[in-house]
CSV table of C-alpha atoms (C1' of nucleotides) in Angstrom, one decimal:
chain,number,residue,atom,x,y,z
A,900,UNK,CA,-59.3,-63.6,-6.7
A,901,UNK,CA,-61.0,-64.1,-3.4
A,902,UNK,CA,-58.8,-64.5,-0.3
A,903,UNK,CA,-55.6,-62.6,-0.2
A,904,UNK,CA,-52.5,-64.4,-1.2
A,905,UNK,CA,-50.6,-63.9,1.7
A,906,UNK,CA,-53.3,-65.3,4.0
A,907,UNK,CA,-52.4,-68.8,2.6
A,908,UNK,CA,-49.0,-68.6,4.0
A,909,UNK,CA,-48.6,-70.6,7.3
A,910,UNK,CA,-48.1,-69.4,10.9
A,911,UNK,CA,-50.0,-66.7,10.3
A,912,UNK,CA,-52.1,-65.6,13.5
A,913,UNK,CA,-55.6,-65.1,13.3
A,914,UNK,CA,-58.2,-63.5,15.7
A,915,UNK,CA,-57.8,-60.6,18.1
A,916,UNK,CA,-54.8,-58.7,18.3
A,917,UNK,CA,-52.6,-58.5,21.2
A,918,UNK,CA,-51.4,-55.1,22.6
A,919,UNK,CA,-47.9,-56.3,21.5
A,920,UNK,CA,-48.9,-56.5,18.2
A,921,UNK,CA,-50.9,-53.2,18.3
A,922,UNK,CA,-47.5,-51.8,19.6
A,923,UNK,CA,-45.5,-53.4,16.6
A,924,UNK,CA,-47.9,-52.3,13.9
A,925,UNK,CA,-48.3,-48.8,15.3
A,926,UNK,CA,-44.4,-48.2,15.6
A,927,UNK,CA,-43.7,-49.6,12.1
A,928,UNK,CA,-46.5,-47.4,10.3
A,929,UNK,CA,-45.5,-44.4,12.4
A,930,UNK,CA,-42.2,-44.5,11.6
A,931,UNK,CA,-42.2,-45.6,7.6
A,932,UNK,CA,-45.9,-45.4,7.0
A,933,UNK,CA,-47.7,-48.6,5.6
A,934,UNK,CA,-46.6,-48.3,1.9
A,935,UNK,CA,-47.5,-51.6,0.5
A,936,UNK,CA,-49.5,-53.6,3.0
A,937,UNK,CA,-48.6,-56.9,2.0
A,938,UNK,CA,-44.7,-55.9,3.4
A,939,UNK,CA,-45.8,-54.5,6.6
A,940,UNK,CA,-46.2,-57.6,8.6
A,941,UNK,CA,-42.8,-58.9,7.6
A,942,UNK,CA,-41.2,-55.3,8.2
A,943,UNK,CA,-42.9,-54.9,11.4
A,944,UNK,CA,-42.3,-58.4,12.6
A,945,UNK,CA,-45.7,-59.4,12.8
A,946,UNK,CA,-47.3,-62.8,12.1
A,947,UNK,CA,-50.3,-61.6,10.5
A,948,UNK,CA,-51.4,-61.0,6.6
A,949,UNK,CA,-51.0,-57.6,5.3
A,950,UNK,CA,-55.1,-57.7,5.0
A,951,UNK,CA,-55.1,-58.2,8.6
A,952,UNK,CA,-52.8,-55.3,9.4
A,953,UNK,CA,-54.4,-53.1,6.8
A,954,UNK,CA,-57.7,-53.5,8.7
A,955,UNK,CA,-56.3,-53.3,12.2
A,956,UNK,CA,-55.0,-49.9,11.3
A,957,UNK,CA,-57.8,-48.5,9.7
A,958,UNK,CA,-60.4,-49.7,12.1
A,959,UNK,CA,-58.3,-49.3,15.3
A,960,UNK,CA,-55.1,-47.8,15.4
A,961,UNK,CA,-55.5,-44.9,13.2
A,962,UNK,CA,-54.7,-41.8,15.3
A,963,UNK,CA,-57.4,-39.7,13.8
A,964,UNK,CA,-60.2,-42.3,14.9
A,965,UNK,CA,-62.7,-40.8,17.3
A,966,UNK,CA,-63.7,-43.1,20.2
A,967,UNK,CA,-66.3,-43.2,22.2
A,968,UNK,CA,-70.2,-43.5,21.7
A,969,UNK,CA,-71.9,-42.2,18.5
A,970,UNK,CA,-74.0,-38.8,19.3
A,971,UNK,CA,-77.2,-38.5,18.6
A,972,UNK,CA,-76.5,-36.2,15.7
A,973,UNK,CA,-74.2,-38.7,14.1
A,974,UNK,CA,-77.0,-41.7,14.4
A,975,UNK,CA,-79.4,-39.2,12.7
A,976,UNK,CA,-76.8,-38.5,9.9
A,977,UNK,CA,-76.2,-42.0,9.6
A,978,UNK,CA,-79.7,-42.7,9.1
A,979,UNK,CA,-80.2,-39.8,6.8
A,980,UNK,CA,-77.1,-41.1,4.6
A,981,UNK,CA,-78.4,-44.5,4.9
A,982,UNK,CA,-81.6,-43.4,3.2
A,983,UNK,CA,-79.6,-42.0,0.5
A,984,UNK,CA,-76.6,-44.6,0.1
A,985,UNK,CA,-78.1,-47.7,1.0
A,986,UNK,CA,-75.4,-49.6,2.7
A,987,UNK,CA,-72.7,-48.3,1.1
A,988,UNK,CA,-70.8,-47.8,4.8
A,989,UNK,CA,-67.4,-46.8,3.4
A,990,UNK,CA,-69.1,-43.9,1.6
A,991,UNK,CA,-71.2,-43.1,4.7
A,992,UNK,CA,-67.9,-43.2,6.8
A,993,UNK,CA,-66.4,-40.6,4.7
A,994,UNK,CA,-69.0,-38.2,6.0
A,995,UNK,CA,-68.4,-39.0,9.5
A,996,UNK,CA,-65.1,-37.9,10.3
A,997,UNK,CA,-63.3,-40.3,12.8
A,998,UNK,CA,-65.8,-43.1,11.9
A,999,UNK,CA,-64.6,-46.2,10.3
A,1000,UNK,CA,-66.9,-48.0,7.8
A,1001,UNK,CA,-67.1,-51.2,10.2
A,1002,UNK,CA,-68.0,-49.3,13.5
A,1003,UNK,CA,-70.9,-47.8,11.3
A,1004,UNK,CA,-72.0,-50.9,9.9
A,1005,UNK,CA,-72.1,-52.5,13.4
A,1006,UNK,CA,-74.0,-49.7,14.8
A,1007,UNK,CA,-76.5,-50.0,12.2
A,1008,UNK,CA,-76.9,-53.9,12.5
A,1009,UNK,CA,-77.1,-53.7,16.3
A,1010,UNK,CA,-78.7,-50.6,17.3
A,1011,UNK,CA,-80.1,-48.4,14.8
A,1012,UNK,CA,-82.0,-51.0,13.0
A,1013,UNK,CA,-83.8,-51.6,15.9
A,1014,UNK,CA,-84.5,-48.3,17.0
A,1015,UNK,CA,-85.9,-47.8,13.9
A,1016,UNK,CA,-88.2,-50.8,14.1
A,1017,UNK,CA,-89.3,-49.8,17.5
A,1018,UNK,CA,-90.3,-46.1,16.1
A,1019,UNK,CA,-92.3,-48.0,13.1
A,1020,UNK,CA,-90.0,-47.4,10.5
A,1021,UNK,CA,-88.7,-50.2,8.1
A,1022,UNK,CA,-84.8,-49.6,8.1
A,1023,UNK,CA,-84.5,-51.0,4.7
A,1024,UNK,CA,-87.0,-48.4,3.1
A,1025,UNK,CA,-86.9,-45.6,5.7
A,1026,UNK,CA,-90.5,-46.0,5.7
A,1027,UNK,CA,-93.4,-46.4,8.0
A,1028,UNK,CA,-93.6,-50.3,8.5
A,1029,UNK,CA,-97.3,-50.2,7.7
A,1030,UNK,CA,-96.6,-48.7,4.5
A,1031,UNK,CA,-94.1,-51.1,3.4
A,1032,UNK,CA,-95.7,-54.2,4.5
A,1033,UNK,CA,-98.6,-53.3,2.3
A,1034,UNK,CA,-96.3,-52.4,-0.5
A,1035,UNK,CA,-94.7,-55.9,0.0
A,1036,UNK,CA,-97.6,-58.1,0.6
A,1037,UNK,CA,-98.5,-58.8,-3.2
A,1038,UNK,CA,-95.0,-59.8,-3.9
A,1039,UNK,CA,-93.8,-61.4,-0.7
A,1040,UNK,CA,-93.7,-64.7,-2.2
A,1041,UNK,CA,-91.2,-64.3,-4.8
A,1042,UNK,CA,-89.3,-61.1,-3.3
A,1043,UNK,CA,-87.1,-60.6,-0.6
A,1044,UNK,CA,-88.7,-59.0,2.5
A,1045,UNK,CA,-87.6,-56.0,4.3
A,1046,UNK,CA,-87.1,-58.3,7.2
A,1047,UNK,CA,-85.0,-60.6,5.9
A,1048,UNK,CA,-82.5,-58.3,4.1
A,1049,UNK,CA,-81.1,-55.0,3.9
A,1050,UNK,CA,-81.5,-52.8,0.8
A,1051,UNK,CA,-79.6,-54.2,-2.2
A,1052,UNK,CA,-76.1,-53.2,-1.9
A,1053,UNK,CA,-76.0,-52.4,-5.5
A,1054,UNK,CA,-79.3,-50.2,-5.4
A,1055,UNK,CA,-77.7,-47.6,-3.4
A,1056,UNK,CA,-80.6,-46.9,-1.1
A,1057,UNK,CA,-83.3,-44.3,-2.4
A,1058,UNK,CA,-81.3,-43.3,-5.1
A,1059,UNK,CA,-79.6,-46.6,-6.4
A,1060,UNK,CA,-81.4,-47.3,-9.5
A,1061,UNK,CA,-80.0,-44.0,-10.9
A,1062,UNK,CA,-76.6,-45.5,-12.0
A,1063,UNK,CA,-78.8,-48.6,-13.4
A,1064,UNK,CA,-80.7,-46.0,-15.2
A,1065,UNK,CA,-77.9,-44.4,-16.7
A,1066,UNK,CA,-75.9,-47.4,-17.8
A,1067,UNK,CA,-79.1,-48.5,-19.7
A,1068,UNK,CA,-78.9,-45.3,-20.9
A,1069,UNK,CA,-76.1,-45.8,-22.5
A,1070,UNK,CA,-76.9,-49.0,-24.0
A,1071,UNK,CA,-80.1,-47.6,-25.3
A,1072,UNK,CA,-78.9,-44.1,-26.1
A,1073,UNK,CA,-81.8,-43.0,-28.2
A,1074,UNK,CA,-83.5,-40.5,-25.4
A,1075,UNK,CA,-84.0,-43.3,-23.1
A,1076,UNK,CA,-87.4,-44.7,-23.4
A,1077,UNK,CA,-86.3,-47.4,-20.7
A,1078,UNK,CA,-86.5,-44.7,-18.2
A,1079,UNK,CA,-90.4,-45.2,-18.5
A,1080,UNK,CA,-89.8,-48.5,-17.0
A,1081,UNK,CA,-88.5,-46.9,-14.0
A,1082,UNK,CA,-90.4,-43.6,-13.8
A,1083,UNK,CA,-92.2,-44.1,-10.5
A,1084,UNK,CA,-88.7,-44.3,-8.9
A,1085,UNK,CA,-87.1,-41.3,-10.9
A,1086,UNK,CA,-89.9,-39.3,-12.2
A,1087,UNK,CA,-87.7,-36.7,-12.9
A,1088,UNK,CA,-84.8,-38.6,-14.2
A,1089,UNK,CA,-87.1,-39.5,-17.3
A,1090,UNK,CA,-86.7,-36.2,-18.7
A,1091,UNK,CA,-82.9,-36.6,-18.7
A,1092,UNK,CA,-81.6,-37.4,-22.5
A,1093,UNK,CA,-78.5,-38.6,-23.4
A,1094,UNK,CA,-77.6,-38.3,-26.8
A,1095,UNK,CA,-76.7,-41.3,-29.2
A,1096,UNK,CA,-72.9,-41.5,-30.2
A,1097,UNK,CA,-73.8,-40.9,-33.5
A,1098,UNK,CA,-75.6,-37.7,-32.7
A,1099,UNK,CA,-72.6,-36.7,-30.3
A,1100,UNK,CA,-70.3,-36.9,-33.1
A,1101,UNK,CA,-72.4,-35.3,-35.7
A,1102,UNK,CA,-73.1,-32.4,-33.8
A,1103,UNK,CA,-69.3,-32.3,-32.4
A,1104,UNK,CA,-68.2,-32.4,-36.2
A,1105,UNK,CA,-70.9,-29.4,-37.4
A,1106,UNK,CA,-69.9,-27.4,-34.5
A,1107,UNK,CA,-66.3,-27.9,-35.3
A,1108,UNK,CA,-65.9,-24.7,-37.8
A,1109,UNK,CA,-67.3,-22.5,-35.1
A,1110,UNK,CA,-64.9,-23.3,-32.6
A,1111,UNK,CA,-62.3,-20.6,-32.6
A,1112,UNK,CA,-60.2,-21.6,-29.8
A,1113,UNK,CA,-60.4,-24.2,-27.1
A,1114,UNK,CA,-59.4,-22.2,-24.8
A,1115,UNK,CA,-61.5,-19.1,-25.2
A,1116,UNK,CA,-63.8,-18.0,-22.7
A,1117,UNK,CA,-66.6,-18.2,-25.2
A,1118,UNK,CA,-69.3,-20.8,-25.7
A,1119,UNK,CA,-68.3,-24.3,-27.3
A,1120,UNK,CA,-70.9,-24.6,-30.1
A,1121,UNK,CA,-72.9,-27.8,-30.5
A,1122,UNK,CA,-72.0,-29.5,-27.4
A,1123,UNK,CA,-74.2,-32.5,-27.5
A,1124,UNK,CA,-74.0,-33.4,-24.1
A,1125,UNK,CA,-76.2,-30.6,-23.6
A,1126,UNK,CA,-79.1,-32.6,-23.9
A,1127,UNK,CA,-77.6,-34.6,-21.0
A,1128,UNK,CA,-77.9,-31.8,-19.2
A,1129,UNK,CA,-81.2,-30.3,-19.5
A,1130,UNK,CA,-84.7,-31.7,-19.8
A,1131,UNK,CA,-87.4,-32.0,-22.4
A,1132,UNK,CA,-89.3,-29.2,-23.9
A,1133,UNK,CA,-92.4,-30.8,-22.0
A,1134,UNK,CA,-90.6,-30.9,-18.7
A,1135,UNK,CA,-89.0,-27.5,-18.8
A,1136,UNK,CA,-92.3,-25.6,-19.9
A,1137,UNK,CA,-94.2,-27.6,-17.6
A,1138,UNK,CA,-92.2,-26.8,-14.7
A,1139,UNK,CA,-91.5,-23.1,-15.0
A,1140,UNK,CA,-88.8,-23.0,-18.0
A,1141,UNK,CA,-86.8,-19.9,-17.3
A,1142,UNK,CA,-86.4,-17.6,-20.5
A,1143,UNK,CA,-82.3,-17.6,-19.6
A,1144,UNK,CA,-81.1,-19.6,-22.4
A,1145,UNK,CA,-77.9,-22.1,-22.0
A,1146,UNK,CA,-75.7,-20.8,-24.6
A,1147,UNK,CA,-75.1,-24.0,-26.3
A,1148,UNK,CA,-78.7,-24.9,-26.6
A,1149,UNK,CA,-78.7,-24.9,-30.2
A,1150,UNK,CA,-80.9,-27.5,-30.5
A,1151,UNK,CA,-84.2,-26.1,-29.0
A,1152,UNK,CA,-86.2,-29.1,-30.8
A,1153,UNK,CA,-84.8,-31.7,-28.3
A,1154,UNK,CA,-83.8,-29.9,-25.9
A,1155,UNK,CA,-84.8,-26.6,-24.0
A,1156,UNK,CA,-83.7,-25.1,-20.7
A,1157,UNK,CA,-84.9,-25.2,-17.5
A,1158,UNK,CA,-84.7,-22.7,-14.8
A,1159,UNK,CA,-80.9,-21.8,-14.3
A,1160,UNK,CA,-80.8,-20.5,-10.7
A,1161,UNK,CA,-77.1,-20.6,-10.0
A,1162,UNK,CA,-74.5,-18.0,-11.7
A,1163,UNK,CA,-71.7,-19.5,-13.8
A,1164,UNK,CA,-69.2,-21.1,-11.7
A,1165,UNK,CA,-65.8,-22.4,-12.7
A,1166,UNK,CA,-64.9,-26.2,-12.7
A,1167,UNK,CA,-62.0,-25.3,-10.5
A,1168,UNK,CA,-64.0,-23.1,-7.9
A,1169,UNK,CA,-66.8,-26.1,-8.0
A,1170,UNK,CA,-64.3,-28.7,-7.1
A,1171,UNK,CA,-63.6,-26.9,-3.8
A,1172,UNK,CA,-66.8,-25.2,-2.8
A,1173,UNK,CA,-70.3,-25.3,-3.9
A,1174,UNK,CA,-71.8,-22.4,-2.6
A,1175,UNK,CA,-74.8,-24.4,-2.6
A,1176,UNK,CA,-77.3,-23.1,-0.1
A,1177,UNK,CA,-80.7,-23.6,1.0
A,1178,UNK,CA,-82.8,-20.8,0.2
A,1179,UNK,CA,-85.6,-19.7,2.8
A,1180,UNK,CA,-87.5,-17.7,0.3
A,1181,UNK,CA,-85.6,-18.4,-2.6
A,1182,UNK,CA,-85.8,-15.4,-4.8
A,1183,UNK,CA,-83.9,-17.6,-7.6
A,1184,UNK,CA,-86.5,-20.3,-7.5
A,1185,UNK,CA,-87.2,-19.9,-11.1
A,1186,UNK,CA,-91.3,-19.4,-10.2
A,1187,UNK,CA,-91.9,-22.9,-9.7
A,1188,UNK,CA,-93.8,-23.1,-6.7
A,1189,UNK,CA,-92.0,-24.6,-4.0
A,1190,UNK,CA,-90.8,-21.9,-1.6
A,1191,UNK,CA,-88.6,-24.2,0.9
A,1192,UNK,CA,-86.4,-26.7,0.5
A,1193,UNK,CA,-84.6,-25.6,-2.5
A,1194,UNK,CA,-81.4,-24.8,-3.3
A,1195,UNK,CA,-79.5,-21.8,-4.7
A,1196,UNK,CA,-76.1,-20.5,-5.3
A,1197,UNK,CA,-75.0,-18.1,-2.9
A,1198,UNK,CA,-73.3,-15.3,-4.9
A,1199,UNK,CA,-72.5,-13.9,-1.6
A,1200,UNK,CA,-70.0,-16.6,-1.2
A,1201,UNK,CA,-67.1,-15.5,-3.0
A,1202,UNK,CA,-65.8,-19.4,-3.5
A,1203,UNK,CA,-69.0,-20.0,-5.3
A,1204,UNK,CA,-68.3,-18.1,-8.4
A,1205,UNK,CA,-65.4,-16.4,-9.9
A,1206,UNK,CA,-67.3,-14.4,-12.5
A,1207,UNK,CA,-70.7,-13.7,-10.8
A,1208,UNK,CA,-73.0,-11.7,-12.7
A,1209,UNK,CA,-72.2,-12.6,-16.1
A,1210,UNK,CA,-74.5,-14.9,-18.1
A,1211,UNK,CA,-72.8,-17.8,-19.8
A,1212,UNK,CA,-70.1,-19.9,-19.6
A,1213,UNK,CA,-66.9,-20.7,-17.5
A,1214,UNK,CA,-63.5,-20.6,-18.9
A,1215,UNK,CA,-64.0,-23.5,-20.9
A,1216,UNK,CA,-67.3,-22.8,-22.0
A,1217,UNK,CA,-68.9,-25.4,-20.4
A,1218,UNK,CA,-72.1,-24.7,-18.9
A,1219,UNK,CA,-72.6,-25.9,-15.3
A,1220,UNK,CA,-75.0,-24.5,-13.8
A,1221,UNK,CA,-77.7,-26.8,-15.4
A,1222,UNK,CA,-76.1,-29.4,-12.9
A,1223,UNK,CA,-77.9,-28.1,-10.4
A,1224,UNK,CA,-81.1,-29.1,-12.2
A,1225,UNK,CA,-79.9,-32.6,-12.7
A,1226,UNK,CA,-79.4,-32.4,-8.8
A,1227,UNK,CA,-82.7,-30.7,-7.8
A,1228,UNK,CA,-84.9,-32.6,-10.0
A,1229,UNK,CA,-83.1,-36.4,-10.1
A,1230,UNK,CA,-80.7,-36.6,-7.2
A,1231,UNK,CA,-82.2,-35.0,-4.5
A,1232,UNK,CA,-86.3,-35.5,-5.0
A,1233,UNK,CA,-87.0,-33.4,-2.1
A,1234,UNK,CA,-85.5,-30.4,-4.1
A,1235,UNK,CA,-87.7,-31.2,-7.2
A,1236,UNK,CA,-89.2,-28.1,-8.9
A,1237,UNK,CA,-92.4,-29.8,-9.7
A,1238,UNK,CA,-95.3,-28.9,-7.4
A,1239,UNK,CA,-96.4,-32.4,-7.3
A,1240,UNK,CA,-93.2,-33.2,-5.7
A,1241,UNK,CA,-94.1,-31.8,-2.3
A,1242,UNK,CA,-95.7,-35.2,-1.0
A,1243,UNK,CA,-92.4,-36.7,-1.9
A,1244,UNK,CA,-90.4,-34.3,-0.1
A,1245,UNK,CA,-92.6,-34.6,3.1
A,1246,UNK,CA,-92.1,-38.6,2.7
A,1247,UNK,CA,-88.5,-38.2,2.6
A,1248,UNK,CA,-88.5,-36.2,5.8
A,1249,UNK,CA,-90.7,-38.3,7.8
A,1250,UNK,CA,-87.8,-40.3,9.2
A,1251,UNK,CA,-86.8,-37.4,11.5
A,1252,UNK,CA,-90.2,-36.5,12.4
A,1253,UNK,CA,-91.3,-40.0,13.6
A,1254,UNK,CA,-87.8,-40.2,15.1
A,1255,UNK,CA,-87.8,-37.2,17.2
A,1256,UNK,CA,-91.4,-36.7,17.3
A,1257,UNK,CA,-91.3,-33.4,15.6
A,1258,UNK,CA,-91.3,-32.6,12.1
A,1259,UNK,CA,-87.9,-30.7,11.3
A,1260,UNK,CA,-88.4,-28.6,8.5
A,1261,UNK,CA,-84.9,-28.1,7.2
A,1262,UNK,CA,-82.4,-30.4,9.1
A,1263,UNK,CA,-78.8,-28.8,9.0
A,1264,UNK,CA,-77.6,-32.4,8.3
A,1265,UNK,CA,-79.6,-32.8,5.3
A,1266,UNK,CA,-78.4,-29.4,4.0
A,1267,UNK,CA,-75.0,-30.6,4.6
A,1268,UNK,CA,-75.5,-33.9,3.5
A,1269,UNK,CA,-77.0,-32.3,0.2
A,1270,UNK,CA,-74.4,-29.8,-0.3
A,1271,UNK,CA,-71.6,-32.8,0.4
A,1272,UNK,CA,-73.4,-35.2,-2.4
A,1273,UNK,CA,-73.3,-32.2,-4.6
A,1274,UNK,CA,-69.8,-31.5,-4.5
A,1275,UNK,CA,-69.3,-35.2,-5.3
A,1276,UNK,CA,-71.3,-34.7,-8.3
A,1277,UNK,CA,-70.0,-31.5,-9.5
A,1278,UNK,CA,-66.4,-32.9,-8.9
A,1279,UNK,CA,-67.5,-35.9,-11.0
A,1280,UNK,CA,-68.9,-33.9,-13.7
A,1281,UNK,CA,-65.7,-31.5,-13.6
A,1282,UNK,CA,-64.2,-34.3,-14.8
A,1283,UNK,CA,-65.8,-34.3,-17.6
A,1284,UNK,CA,-63.3,-34.3,-20.8
A,1285,UNK,CA,-63.9,-31.1,-22.4
A,1286,UNK,CA,-60.3,-30.6,-22.2
A,1287,UNK,CA,-59.6,-33.7,-24.1
A,1288,UNK,CA,-61.8,-32.6,-27.0
A,1289,UNK,CA,-60.0,-29.4,-27.0
A,1290,UNK,CA,-56.6,-30.6,-27.0
A,1291,UNK,CA,-57.6,-32.9,-29.9
A,1292,UNK,CA,-58.7,-30.1,-32.1
A,1293,UNK,CA,-55.6,-27.9,-31.0
A,1294,UNK,CA,-53.2,-30.8,-32.2
A,1295,UNK,CA,-54.5,-30.2,-36.0
A,1296,UNK,CA,-55.7,-33.6,-36.0
A,1297,UNK,CA,-57.5,-34.8,-39.2
A,1298,UNK,CA,-61.1,-34.8,-39.2
A,1299,UNK,CA,-61.2,-38.7,-38.5
A,1300,UNK,CA,-59.0,-38.4,-36.0
A,1301,UNK,CA,-61.2,-35.8,-34.2
A,1302,UNK,CA,-63.9,-38.4,-34.7
A,1303,UNK,CA,-61.9,-41.1,-33.1
A,1304,UNK,CA,-61.1,-39.1,-30.0
A,1305,UNK,CA,-64.7,-37.8,-29.6
A,1306,UNK,CA,-66.1,-41.0,-29.9
A,1307,UNK,CA,-63.4,-42.3,-27.3
A,1308,UNK,CA,-64.3,-39.4,-25.1
A,1309,UNK,CA,-67.9,-40.3,-25.5
A,1310,UNK,CA,-67.7,-43.8,-24.2
A,1311,UNK,CA,-65.5,-42.9,-21.3
A,1312,UNK,CA,-67.4,-39.6,-20.2
A,1313,UNK,CA,-70.7,-41.8,-20.6
A,1314,UNK,CA,-69.3,-44.3,-18.3
A,1315,UNK,CA,-67.5,-42.0,-15.9
A,1316,UNK,CA,-70.7,-40.2,-15.4
A,1317,UNK,CA,-72.5,-43.3,-14.9
A,1318,UNK,CA,-69.8,-44.0,-12.2
A,1319,UNK,CA,-70.0,-40.7,-10.5
A,1320,UNK,CA,-73.9,-41.1,-10.0
A,1321,UNK,CA,-73.3,-44.4,-8.7
A,1322,UNK,CA,-71.0,-42.9,-6.1
A,1323,UNK,CA,-73.5,-40.7,-4.5
B,979,DA,C1',-73.5,-67.5,42.2
B,980,DA,C1',-74.4,-69.7,38.0
B,981,DC,C1',-76.0,-70.0,33.4
B,982,DA,C1',-77.8,-68.3,29.4
B,983,DA,C1',-79.3,-65.3,26.4
B,984,DA,C1',-78.6,-60.7,24.2
B,985,DC,C1',-75.2,-57.3,23.3
B,986,DA,C1',-71.2,-54.9,21.1
B,987,DC,C1',-67.3,-54.7,18.9
B,988,DA,C1',-63.6,-56.9,16.6
B,989,DA,C1',-61.8,-59.5,12.9
B,990,DC,C1',-62.5,-62.5,8.9
B,991,DC,C1',-64.2,-64.0,4.4
B,992,DG,C1',-65.2,-63.4,-0.2
B,993,DC,C1',-66.2,-61.0,-3.7
B,994,DC,C1',-64.8,-57.1,-7.1
B,995,DT,C1',-62.1,-53.6,-9.2
B,996,DT,C1',-57.7,-51.5,-10.2
B,997,DA,C1',-53.0,-51.1,-11.6
B,998,DC,C1',-49.3,-53.3,-13.2
B,999,DG,C1',-45.8,-56.5,-15.4
C,547,DT,C1',-54.6,-59.0,-23.8
C,548,DC,C1',-53.9,-61.6,-20.0
C,549,DG,C1',-52.7,-63.2,-15.3
C,550,DT,C1',-51.6,-61.5,-10.8
C,551,DA,C1',-50.9,-58.7,-6.8
C,552,DA,C1',-53.1,-55.7,-3.7
C,553,DG,C1',-56.5,-52.5,-2.2
C,554,DG,C1',-60.9,-52.0,-0.7
C,555,DC,C1',-65.7,-53.2,0.3
C,556,DG,C1',-69.8,-55.4,2.4
C,557,DG,C1',-71.5,-59.5,4.6
C,558,DT,C1',-70.6,-62.5,8.3
C,559,DT,C1',-68.8,-64.8,12.1
C,560,DG,C1',-66.4,-64.9,16.3
C,561,DT,C1',-65.3,-63.4,20.8
C,562,DG,C1',-65.7,-60.8,25.0
C,563,DT,C1',-68.9,-58.2,28.0
C,564,DT,C1',-73.6,-57.1,30.1
C,565,DT,C1',-77.7,-58.1,31.6
C,566,DG,C1',-81.6,-61.2,33.0
C,567,DT,C1',-83.5,-65.1,35.4
DNA sequence: AACAAACACAACCGCCTTACG
DNA sequence: TCGTAAGGCGGTTGTGTTTGT
């Protein structure tokens, strides 16, 4: 669509806002709210387009904006977030209350980039410049250099190819051989498995007879997406697979469980608080070797579990604890359980070390960031539409109709999960 | 003091996505 | 299903201020 339609209208002012314009806009929104932005300029008596009004409000007039220079903590957090999210300024801004994406973007381009370079850190890759130069050298003739551009916005930073991997997986559902191509970047993700739609439907149908009640607290048998939530036998066994089985793990041949370090948590609880913590000595680590930099479910946190101590499922019978495995092993490489990922962990934490001259073992900001990102993923997963399946069965639909519902849900949820990963 | 360069910040542009008729 | 309006986002440009010569 391009330019906003109202921008084509004549007699619209451009450029800096005058105090009078600010006052008009402020008064209008204070009294009436912004409503539809396209109507705001007319109602407020401004010769501006709605888009301009919106921007002025968001970036300057909004009362909850924090004024003044960025603190060192904020800058550090921006750097950390950028390492994870790339140039997704709006997402970075959501984690810095009172700061706008525009403000952060300007700070990054005018100040932080320079500081990082002075410290010998490539602002695009967050790795030492010398290392980046070595890697770029062989392909410098055909690829963009780190100096000439930022991280590809579509990349989403260090984790950027996750969504691409998932979407590719959706198109090549048979246990994602395609991930092998990206193995270096997403080593752990290569163990993720997504069932084909046919397998999904087949398993759903075969388990239908065992489904006593959609609202029961018991497990829902034959939930095919189990395969998405866990890892291959090879991985699970190799990296300290647990003896604690997932309840819907009926397909042992294709998917064994890995360490389940969290007590079950209900989706409603997860959507508001995760109870995710870093363990100093991590008694729940599953015996995987890494003692620090792991996360565990704080069972002392009353909001982290509504039925702690029990094994199994939440009210929907939907096993969520494996989510931590995805995060620990795929989303957050520094929490990877495999011993050989220690080097990766150190690499991810290089920048604060270089920036401050001291190695910060477990920066609180990283913990907060991880928890926050974790919440995003859990929330997204929480939307996984088991209720839709349950509703379909509860409506006494014909098997063919069940299949159609399940087929639709498969498409939608796979897409949603891909998007969810893209949002982190 | 005058000028230019560098800097910081505000605003715009163009594209994409979503909602809706 | 399609077209349009609107919101949102990231990249880029414009403008005012500061700093160095």
